[in-house]
Coordinates of C-alpha atoms and ligand atoms in Angstrom, one line a residue:
M1 CA 3.4 -31.3 5.8
S2 CA 2.9 -28.0 7.5
S3 CA -0.6 -26.4 7.5
K4 CA 0.7 -23.8 5.1
L5 CA 0.3 -24.4 1.4
S6 CA 3.5 -25.7 0.0
H7 CA 5.0 -24.6 -3.3
E8 CA 7.1 -27.4 -4.9
G9 CA 10.3 -26.5 -6.7
A10 CA 11.5 -23.6 -4.5
A11 CA 15.2 -23.7 -4.1
P12 CA 17.5 -21.3 -2.3
A13 CA 18.0 -18.1 -4.3
R14 CA 21.4 -17.7 -5.9
L15 CA 22.0 -14.1 -6.9
T16 CA 23.8 -13.2 -10.0
V17 CA 24.8 -9.5 -10.2
C18 CA 25.7 -8.3 -13.7
A19 CA 27.9 -5.3 -13.4
P20 CA 29.2 -3.9 -16.7
L21 CA 32.4 -2.2 -15.7
R22 CA 35.4 -3.3 -13.5
L23 CA 34.9 -0.5 -11.1
E24 CA 31.2 -1.2 -10.7
A25 CA 31.8 -4.9 -10.2
R26 CA 34.4 -4.2 -7.6
A27 CA 32.1 -1.8 -5.7
I28 CA 29.3 -4.2 -5.6
R29 CA 31.6 -7.1 -4.6
R30 CA 32.7 -5.1 -1.7
G31 CA 29.1 -4.4 -0.7
L32 CA 28.1 -8.1 -1.0
R33 CA 31.1 -9.3 1.1
G34 CA 29.7 -11.9 3.5
S35 CA 26.6 -12.6 1.4
A36 CA 26.8 -16.3 0.7
G37 CA 25.8 -17.5 -2.7
A38 CA 26.1 -14.2 -4.6
E39 CA 28.1 -13.9 -7.7
V40 CA 29.2 -10.6 -9.2
R41 CA 30.0 -10.8 -12.9
R42 CA 31.8 -8.1 -14.8
T43 CA 29.7 -8.3 -18.0
G44 CA 31.4 -5.6 -20.0
M45 CA 30.4 -2.3 -21.5
G46 CA 27.9 -1.9 -24.3
A47 CA 25.5 -3.8 -26.5
R48 CA 27.7 -6.6 -27.9
R49 CA 29.3 -7.7 -24.6
S50 CA 25.9 -7.4 -22.8
A51 CA 24.2 -9.6 -25.4
A52 CA 26.8 -12.3 -25.0
Q53 CA 26.4 -12.3 -21.3
A54 CA 22.6 -12.4 -21.7
Q55 CA 23.0 -15.5 -23.8
R56 CA 25.2 -17.0 -21.1
L57 CA 22.5 -16.3 -18.5
A58 CA 19.9 -17.9 -20.6
D59 CA 22.0 -21.1 -21.3
E60 CA 22.7 -21.4 -17.6
G61 CA 19.0 -21.3 -16.9
L62 CA 18.4 -24.1 -19.4
A63 CA 21.2 -26.2 -17.9
V64 CA 19.6 -25.9 -14.5
Q65 CA 16.3 -26.8 -16.0
G66 CA 17.9 -29.9 -17.4
L67 CA 18.7 -31.0 -13.8
N68 CA 14.9 -30.7 -13.2
V69 CA 15.3 -27.7 -11.0
E70 CA 12.9 -25.0 -12.0
W71 CA 14.5 -22.1 -10.2
P72 CA 17.2 -20.4 -12.1
G73 CA 17.7 -17.7 -9.4
P74 CA 17.5 -14.0 -9.5
V75 CA 19.5 -11.6 -11.6
A76 CA 20.4 -8.0 -10.6
V77 CA 21.8 -5.6 -13.2
A78 CA 23.8 -2.9 -11.3
G79 CA 26.0 -0.1 -12.4
T80 CA 26.0 3.6 -12.9
C81 CA 23.8 5.7 -15.2
G82 CA 23.4 9.2 -16.7
A83 CA 20.6 11.4 -15.5
L84 CA 17.8 12.5 -17.9
A85 CA 15.2 13.8 -15.4
P86 CA 15.7 16.9 -13.3
G87 CA 16.1 16.2 -9.7
L88 CA 18.4 13.3 -10.1
R89 CA 21.8 13.9 -8.4
P90 CA 25.1 12.1 -8.4
G91 CA 24.9 9.3 -5.8
D92 CA 21.1 8.9 -6.1
L93 CA 19.8 5.5 -7.2
V94 CA 17.5 4.7 -10.0
V95 CA 15.4 1.6 -9.7
A96 CA 14.0 0.7 -13.2
T97 CA 10.3 0.0 -13.4
E98 CA 11.0 -0.9 -17.0
V99 CA 13.9 -0.9 -19.3
I100 CA 13.4 0.7 -22.7
G101 CA 15.8 -0.6 -25.4
P102 CA 17.3 1.6 -28.2
G103 CA 14.5 0.4 -30.5
G104 CA 11.8 1.4 -28.1
D105 CA 11.1 -2.1 -26.9
S106 CA 10.2 -2.3 -23.1
I107 CA 11.0 -5.0 -20.5
G108 CA 9.0 -4.7 -17.2
C109 CA 10.7 -4.9 -13.8
P110 CA 7.7 -5.6 -11.6
A111 CA 9.6 -5.9 -8.3
A112 CA 10.9 -2.3 -8.6
P113 CA 8.6 -0.9 -5.8
L114 CA 9.8 -3.5 -3.4
L115 CA 13.5 -2.9 -4.1
A116 CA 13.0 0.9 -4.1
G117 CA 11.1 0.7 -0.7
E118 CA 13.9 -1.4 0.8
L119 CA 16.6 1.0 -0.5
R120 CA 14.8 4.0 0.9
R121 CA 14.5 2.4 4.3
A122 CA 18.3 1.8 4.0
G123 CA 18.8 5.5 3.6
F124 CA 19.2 6.0 -0.1
T125 CA 17.6 8.6 -2.3
V126 CA 15.8 6.5 -4.8
H127 CA 14.0 7.4 -8.1
E128 CA 11.7 4.8 -9.6
G129 CA 10.9 5.0 -13.3
P130 CA 11.8 3.8 -16.8
L131 CA 15.5 3.4 -17.6
G132 CA 16.6 3.9 -21.2
T133 CA 19.4 1.9 -22.8
V134 CA 21.4 3.6 -25.5
T135 CA 24.3 2.6 -27.6
R136 CA 26.3 5.7 -27.0
L137 CA 26.0 7.3 -23.6
M138 CA 27.5 10.7 -24.7
D139 CA 25.2 11.0 -27.7
R140 CA 22.9 13.8 -26.9
A141 CA 20.3 12.8 -29.6
Q142 CA 20.1 9.3 -28.2
R143 CA 19.6 10.6 -24.7
D144 CA 16.9 13.0 -25.9
R145 CA 15.1 10.1 -27.6
A146 CA 15.2 8.1 -24.4
A147 CA 13.9 11.0 -22.4
A148 CA 11.1 11.5 -24.9
A149 CA 10.2 7.8 -24.4
G150 CA 9.8 8.5 -20.6
A151 CA 13.2 7.3 -19.4
I152 CA 14.5 9.1 -16.3
A153 CA 18.1 7.9 -16.8
V154 CA 20.2 6.1 -19.4
D155 CA 22.8 3.3 -19.5
M156 CA 24.3 1.2 -22.2
E157 CA 23.6 -2.4 -21.1
S158 CA 20.4 -3.1 -19.1
A159 CA 18.1 -3.7 -22.0
F160 CA 20.6 -6.1 -23.7
L161 CA 21.3 -8.0 -20.4
L162 CA 17.7 -8.4 -19.6
A163 CA 16.8 -9.6 -23.0
G164 CA 18.2 -12.9 -22.1
R165 CA 16.0 -13.1 -19.1
A166 CA 12.9 -12.1 -21.1
G167 CA 12.7 -15.6 -22.5
R168 CA 12.6 -17.1 -19.0
P169 CA 9.3 -16.2 -17.5
G170 CA 9.4 -16.2 -13.7
R171 CA 13.1 -15.4 -13.4
P172 CA 13.3 -12.4 -11.2
A173 CA 15.4 -9.5 -12.4
I174 CA 15.9 -6.0 -11.2
V175 CA 18.0 -3.1 -12.4
V176 CA 19.5 -0.6 -10.0
R177 CA 21.7 2.2 -11.3
A178 CA 23.6 4.9 -9.4
V179 CA 23.4 8.3 -10.9
S180 CA 26.8 9.8 -11.9
D181 CA 25.8 13.3 -13.3
H182 CA 23.1 16.0 -13.6
A183 CA 20.6 16.1 -16.5
S184 CA 21.1 19.8 -17.0
Q185 CA 24.9 19.9 -17.2
P186 CA 27.4 19.2 -20.0
L187 CA 28.1 15.5 -20.4
L188 CA 31.9 15.9 -20.0
R189 CA 33.2 18.3 -17.4
P190 CA 35.4 18.1 -14.3
S191 CA 32.6 17.2 -11.9
T192 CA 31.9 14.1 -14.0
I193 CA 34.7 12.4 -12.0
T194 CA 33.3 13.3 -8.6
G195 CA 29.9 12.4 -9.8
G196 CA 31.2 9.0 -10.8
I197 CA 32.9 8.5 -7.4
A198 CA 29.6 9.3 -5.6
A199 CA 27.8 6.8 -7.8
L200 CA 30.3 4.0 -7.2
R201 CA 30.1 4.7 -3.4
A202 CA 26.3 4.4 -3.5
L203 CA 26.5 1.3 -5.6
G204 CA 28.8 -0.4 -3.2
R205 CA 26.3 0.3 -0.3
T206 CA 23.5 -1.4 -2.1
G207 CA 25.0 -4.9 -1.5
P208 CA 23.1 -5.8 1.6
V209 CA 19.8 -4.7 0.1
L210 CA 20.4 -6.7 -3.1
A211 CA 21.1 -9.8 -0.9
R212 CA 17.8 -9.2 1.0
W213 CA 16.0 -8.9 -2.4
A214 CA 17.5 -12.2 -3.6
A215 CA 16.6 -13.9 -0.3
A216 CA 13.0 -12.9 -0.8
T217 CA 12.8 -14.4 -4.4
Q218 CA 11.0 -17.6 -5.0
P219 CA 8.0 -19.0 -6.7
R220 CA 5.0 -18.6 -4.5
Q221 CA 1.2 -18.8 -4.0
V222 CA -0.9 -15.8 -3.4
L223 CA -4.2 -16.2 -1.5
L224 CA -6.7 -13.4 -1.9
A225 CA -9.4 -12.9 0.7
G226 CA -12.9 -12.2 -0.6
P227 CA -14.5 -9.9 0.0
R228 CA -11.8 -7.2 0.3
S229 CA -11.3 -3.6 -0.6
F230 CA -14.1 -1.0 -1.1
C231 CA -17.4 -1.3 0.8
A232 CA -20.7 0.3 -0.3
G233 CA -20.3 3.2 2.1
V234 CA -16.9 4.1 0.8
E235 CA -17.9 3.7 -2.9
R236 CA -20.9 6.0 -2.1
A237 CA -18.7 8.6 -0.4
I238 CA -16.2 8.7 -3.2
E239 CA -19.0 9.0 -5.8
I240 CA -20.6 11.9 -3.8
V241 CA -17.3 13.9 -4.0
E242 CA -16.8 13.0 -7.6
R243 CA -20.3 14.2 -8.5
A244 CA -20.0 17.4 -6.4
L245 CA -16.7 18.2 -8.3
G246 CA -18.4 17.4 -11.6
S247 CA -21.4 19.7 -10.9
S248 CA -19.5 22.7 -9.5
T249 CA -17.0 25.2 -11.0
A250 CA -16.2 26.5 -7.5
P251 CA -13.9 24.5 -5.1
V252 CA -15.5 21.6 -3.3
Y253 CA -14.4 21.3 0.3
V254 CA -14.3 18.0 2.2
R255 CA -14.3 18.0 5.9
K256 CA -11.7 15.4 7.1
Q257 CA -10.5 12.6 4.9
I258 CA -13.6 11.4 2.9
V259 CA -12.4 7.9 3.7
H260 CA -9.3 6.9 5.5
N261 CA -7.1 6.1 2.6
T262 CA -4.2 8.2 1.2
H263 CA -4.7 7.0 -2.4
V264 CA -8.3 7.9 -2.5
V265 CA -7.7 11.3 -0.9
S266 CA -4.8 12.2 -3.2
G267 CA -6.7 11.1 -6.2
L268 CA -9.7 13.4 -5.3
E269 CA -7.2 16.2 -4.4
Q270 CA -5.8 15.9 -7.9
R271 CA -9.3 16.3 -9.3
G272 CA -9.8 19.5 -7.3
A273 CA -11.2 18.5 -4.0
V274 CA -9.9 20.6 -1.0
F275 CA -9.6 18.6 2.2
V276 CA -9.9 20.6 5.5
D277 CA -9.9 19.6 9.1
E278 CA -12.5 22.0 10.3
L279 CA -15.3 24.1 8.9
S280 CA -13.4 27.3 9.9
E281 CA -11.2 26.6 6.9
V282 CA -14.1 26.7 4.5
P283 CA -15.1 30.1 3.0
D284 CA -18.7 31.3 3.7
G285 CA -21.2 30.0 1.1
A286 CA -18.9 27.3 -0.2
T287 CA -19.9 23.6 -0.8
V288 CA -18.6 21.2 1.8
V289 CA -18.9 17.4 1.9
F290 CA -19.1 15.6 5.3
S291 CA -17.0 12.4 5.3
A292 CA -18.2 8.8 5.4
H293 CA -17.4 8.7 9.1
G294 CA -20.2 11.1 10.0
V295 CA -20.2 14.4 12.0
A296 CA -21.6 15.6 15.3
P297 CA -24.8 17.7 15.2
S298 CA -22.7 20.7 16.3
V299 CA -20.8 20.6 13.0
R300 CA -24.1 20.6 11.1
A301 CA -25.3 23.5 13.1
E302 CA -22.1 25.5 12.4
A303 CA -22.4 24.8 8.7
S304 CA -26.0 25.9 8.7
R305 CA -25.1 29.1 10.7
R306 CA -22.4 29.9 8.0
S307 CA -24.8 29.2 5.1
L308 CA -22.5 26.5 3.7
D309 CA -23.9 24.2 1.1
T310 CA -23.5 20.7 2.7
V311 CA -23.5 17.3 1.1
D312 CA -23.6 14.5 3.6
A313 CA -21.5 11.5 2.7
T314 CA -22.0 9.8 6.1
C315 CA -22.3 6.1 5.5
P316 CA -25.9 5.1 6.2
L317 CA -24.7 2.4 8.6
V318 CA -22.9 5.0 10.6
A319 CA -26.0 7.2 10.5
K320 CA -28.0 4.3 11.9
V321 CA -25.7 4.2 15.0
H322 CA -26.2 8.0 15.4
A323 CA -30.0 7.4 15.3
E324 CA -29.7 4.8 18.0
A325 CA -27.6 7.0 20.2
R326 CA -30.3 9.8 20.0
R327 CA -33.1 7.2 20.7
F328 CA -31.4 5.8 23.8
A329 CA -30.4 9.2 25.1
T330 CA -33.9 10.5 24.7
D331 CA -35.2 7.5 26.6
G332 CA -32.9 8.4 29.5
Y333 CA -30.1 5.8 29.1
L334 CA -26.5 6.2 29.7
V335 CA -25.0 5.1 26.3
A336 CA -21.7 3.2 26.4
L337 CA -20.1 3.6 22.9
I338 CA -17.6 0.8 22.4
G339 CA -14.9 2.2 20.1
H340 CA -11.5 3.8 19.8
A341 CA -10.7 7.3 21.1
G342 CA -9.9 10.0 18.5
H343 CA -11.6 8.2 15.6
E344 CA -13.8 10.6 13.6
E345 CA -16.7 8.2 13.6
V346 CA -16.5 7.9 17.4
D347 CA -16.2 11.7 17.8
G348 CA -19.3 12.2 15.6
T349 CA -21.4 9.6 17.3
L350 CA -20.5 10.9 20.8
G351 CA -21.5 14.3 19.6
E352 CA -25.1 13.1 19.3
A353 CA -25.7 13.2 23.0
P354 CA -22.5 14.4 24.8
G355 CA -24.2 14.4 28.2
A356 CA -25.6 10.9 27.9
M357 CA -22.8 9.0 26.2
T358 CA -19.5 7.7 27.3
L359 CA -16.6 6.0 25.4
V360 CA -15.7 2.5 26.5
Q361 CA -12.5 1.1 25.0
S362 CA -11.8 -1.7 27.4
V363 CA -13.0 -4.1 30.1
E364 CA -11.4 -1.7 32.6
D365 CA -13.6 1.2 31.2
V366 CA -16.7 -1.0 31.8
A367 CA -15.7 -1.5 35.5
A368 CA -15.3 2.3 35.9
L369 CA -18.8 3.1 34.6
E370 CA -21.0 4.9 37.1
P371 CA -24.5 5.2 35.6
A372 CA -27.1 7.3 37.5
D373 CA -29.5 4.3 37.1
P374 CA -27.8 0.9 36.6
A375 CA -31.0 -0.3 35.1
K376 CA -30.8 2.2 32.2
V377 CA -27.5 1.4 30.5
A378 CA -27.3 0.9 26.7
Y379 CA -24.3 0.2 24.5
L380 CA -23.5 0.9 20.8
M381 CA -20.4 0.2 18.8
Q382 CA -18.1 1.8 16.2
T383 CA -18.9 0.1 12.9
T384 CA -15.3 -0.9 12.2
L385 CA -14.4 -2.8 15.4
S386 CA -13.0 -6.3 15.6
A387 CA -16.0 -8.6 16.4
D388 CA -13.8 -10.5 18.8
E389 CA -12.6 -7.5 20.7
A390 CA -16.0 -5.8 20.9
G391 CA -17.6 -9.1 22.1
V392 CA -15.3 -9.2 25.2
I393 CA -16.4 -5.7 26.1
V394 CA -20.1 -6.5 25.6
D395 CA -19.7 -9.6 27.8
A396 CA -18.2 -7.5 30.6
L397 CA -21.0 -4.9 30.2
L398 CA -23.7 -7.5 30.4
E399 CA -22.1 -9.2 33.3
R400 CA -22.1 -5.9 35.2
F401 CA -25.4 -4.6 33.9
P402 CA -27.5 -7.7 32.9
G403 CA -30.3 -5.5 31.7
A404 CA -28.2 -3.4 29.4
R405 CA -29.8 -2.7 26.0
G406 CA -27.9 -3.1 22.8
P407 CA -28.4 -2.0 19.2
G408 CA -31.4 -3.3 17.3
S409 CA -29.1 -5.0 14.8
D410 CA -25.3 -5.3 14.7
D411 CA -23.5 -2.0 14.7
I412 CA -20.3 -3.6 13.4
C413 CA -21.2 -3.4 9.7
Y414 CA -21.5 -6.1 7.1
A415 CA -18.3 -5.0 5.4
T416 CA -16.2 -5.1 8.5
T417 CA -17.6 -8.5 9.5
N418 CA -17.1 -10.0 6.0
R419 CA -13.5 -8.8 5.6
Q420 CA -12.6 -10.1 9.1
Q421 CA -14.1 -13.6 8.2
A422 CA -12.3 -13.5 4.9
V423 CA -8.9 -12.8 6.3
R424 CA -9.4 -15.4 8.9
A425 CA -10.1 -17.9 6.1
I426 CA -6.8 -17.3 4.4
A427 CA -4.6 -16.6 7.4
G428 CA -4.2 -20.2 8.5
D429 CA -2.8 -21.2 5.1
A430 CA -0.5 -18.2 4.7
D431 CA 3.0 -17.7 5.8
V432 CA 2.4 -13.9 6.0
V433 CA -0.7 -11.7 5.4
L434 CA -0.4 -8.3 3.8
V435 CA -3.3 -5.9 4.4
A436 CA -3.7 -3.0 2.0
G437 CA -4.9 0.1 3.9
S438 CA -3.7 3.4 5.4
A439 CA -2.4 3.7 8.9
N440 CA -5.5 5.6 10.1
S441 CA -8.0 3.1 8.7
S442 CA -9.7 1.4 11.6
N443 CA -11.1 -1.5 9.7
S444 CA -7.7 -2.2 8.0
K445 CA -5.9 -2.3 11.3
R446 CA -8.5 -4.7 12.6
L447 CA -7.8 -7.0 9.7
V448 CA -4.1 -7.1 10.7
E449 CA -5.1 -8.0 14.2
T450 CA -7.5 -10.7 13.0
A451 CA -4.8 -12.4 11.0
E452 CA -2.3 -12.1 13.9
R453 CA -4.9 -13.7 16.2
A454 CA -5.0 -16.6 13.7
G455 CA -1.2 -17.0 14.3
T456 CA 0.1 -15.5 11.1
P457 CA 2.3 -12.4 10.9
A458 CA 0.4 -9.6 9.2
Y459 CA 1.4 -6.2 8.1
L460 CA -0.5 -3.0 7.0
I461 CA 0.7 -1.7 3.6
D462 CA -0.2 1.8 2.4
H463 CA 2.1 1.6 -0.6
T464 CA 3.7 -1.4 -2.2
G465 CA 7.1 -0.1 -1.2
D466 CA 6.1 -0.5 2.5
I467 CA 6.6 -4.2 2.1
E468 CA 9.8 -5.2 3.8
L469 CA 11.6 -7.9 1.9
D470 CA 12.4 -9.8 5.2
W471 CA 8.6 -10.4 5.6
L472 CA 8.7 -12.4 2.3
T473 CA 11.8 -14.4 2.9
G474 CA 10.8 -18.0 3.1
A475 CA 7.1 -17.2 2.6
S476 CA 5.8 -19.6 0.0
T477 CA 2.2 -18.5 0.5
V478 CA 1.3 -14.8 0.9
G479 CA -2.3 -13.9 1.9
I480 CA -3.5 -10.5 0.7
T481 CA -6.6 -8.5 1.7
A482 CA -7.6 -4.8 1.7
G483 CA -9.5 -2.7 4.2
A484 CA -12.9 -1.3 3.2
S485 CA -11.4 2.1 2.3
A486 CA -8.5 0.7 0.2
P487 CA -8.9 0.7 -3.6
P488 CA -8.8 -2.6 -5.4
A489 CA -5.8 -1.4 -7.4
A490 CA -3.7 -1.5 -4.2
V491 CA -4.1 -5.3 -4.2
S492 CA -3.3 -5.6 -7.9
Q493 CA -0.2 -3.6 -7.4
I494 CA 1.0 -5.9 -4.5
V495 CA 0.4 -9.0 -6.6
A496 CA 2.2 -7.4 -9.5
A497 CA 5.2 -6.6 -7.3
L498 CA 5.3 -10.1 -5.9
S499 CA 5.4 -11.5 -9.5
G500 CA 8.8 -9.7 -9.8
L501 CA 10.1 -12.0 -7.1
G502 CA 9.2 -15.2 -8.9
S503 CA 6.2 -16.8 -10.5
V504 CA 3.0 -16.4 -8.6
E505 CA -0.1 -18.6 -8.6
V506 CA -3.1 -16.5 -7.5
S507 CA -6.2 -18.0 -6.0
E508 CA -9.1 -16.4 -4.1
R509 CA -11.2 -17.6 -1.1
V510 CA -14.5 -16.0 -1.0
V511 CA -16.5 -16.3 2.2
A512 CA -19.3 -13.9 1.2
T513 CA -20.6 -12.0 -1.8
E514 CA -21.7 -8.4 -1.4
S515 CA -24.4 -6.7 -3.4
I516 CA -25.3 -3.8 -1.1
R517 CA -25.5 -0.4 -2.7
F518 CA -26.6 2.8 -0.9
G519 CA -28.5 5.6 -2.6
L520 CA -26.9 9.0 -3.1
P521 CA -28.1 12.2 -1.3
K522 CA -30.4 14.4 -3.3
E523 CA -27.9 17.2 -3.6
V524 CA -25.8 15.1 -6.0
R525 CA -28.4 12.7 -7.4
Q526 CA -28.8 14.6 -10.6
A527 CA -25.2 15.6 -11.1
Ligands
LIG1 FE1 -20.2 2.0 6.0 FE2 -19.1 -0.2 7.0 FE3 -18.1 0.9 4.9 FE4 -17.8 2.1 7.2 S1 -17.0 0.1 6.6 S2 -18.3 3.0 5.3 S3 -19.8 1.6 8.2 S4 -20.1 0.0 5.0

């Protein structure tokens, strides 16, 4: 048996595509040409025919079960649809996140973000959202009711076809529909024909993506790394901005991203925070929050000169590194800061003693150091480095300068260390590791590298739709973690999406428990 966890019962995926109309079935068949094992069924228009086909699908599943095979295979419902939401254009695709039946009942399609992401990468314009099924497509009242229920587009079959699948938990199903009209235009007009042609063309081109989706479906295990996601410094920084927003009617400015995560930043933006790159973008007298990564003293001085109200969200563990930098510089040391060029934390720390500090990113940088006094060399680290990578550079420093002084306690923070140990603990048993985090998140990128060093392919995922289906093909065990700046919801969303590819068994490996909390600065303590 391989070192990876095995999942019994997985069988090759056999894709069944349900296409209501002859023209739709023909277009999809063309697109799937060359995809072994895919069957395109013309299921017929409307409720009655769709319900009959749904029953057939359910019976087939039972027959397969009778052969003691637990894997009935994925189902894709594909065809054209009418637009309800503005912005949908003929030839665009709608991937249903749920299907709402004529009676208002809803069937979820959890794999929608994965399929939508793959279709976007293939060049389609894709809209994700609820799809309404109506009994008469040209009935304006029914369309209005579906729109009121949140549907962005309508068809006449999906809810009836999926109803058969609903009784078979774990059977993956998706719905992709190509838009044939505009929401704002009359239902029947000459351009309906050209819209229909555009829709069928788009539908035909989805074939290879549907085949990739089917290949990625199977029951699987999900291994969660613990700890993962938010650390104490990130939680504190977010709370500081939230409190500043709550206590001020004027805009609250935040210099740089408060933490390196797009979801956190856009969430705070929606609540009124204004993110800027430099203080020059902040009006005199306004409130500005310094991010968790810290700032150089020159930034504080500028804020003071401009009479800005500042609230400092610098993580206390970053502030500790700043204090060490000042202490070593005052004592006459050349301080080698081990870190990555251009990272805001590194810029802020180097700013503490620009004349006495130098950035060291590699063993080669160590060899190039020219201290005035080789006996007075110290080193510090960016808090989010990989312990392995930093260790190699420290060894080189100590070899060249045996008396070099290091930090009083580890600069690589507890959260970074714990998350790296946790991802190492799952990587060996996973076929692939997904790391939730944004592209500019240093600690998230280090988690990817840590998993890769353990011999497992690993990918950084900012949005669930970033997951490429090929990464999951044949992966019976998926490891998941999240960088310290990524919200816990990012992990839940990935797990939910995987559940749309087949049943998932979720377990967690916890290598450390964290109870650290940092106090808030006085400016927002009462807010
Ligand atoms: Fe602070 Fe570490 Fe979190 Fe950075 S990763 S904010 S240093 S606790």
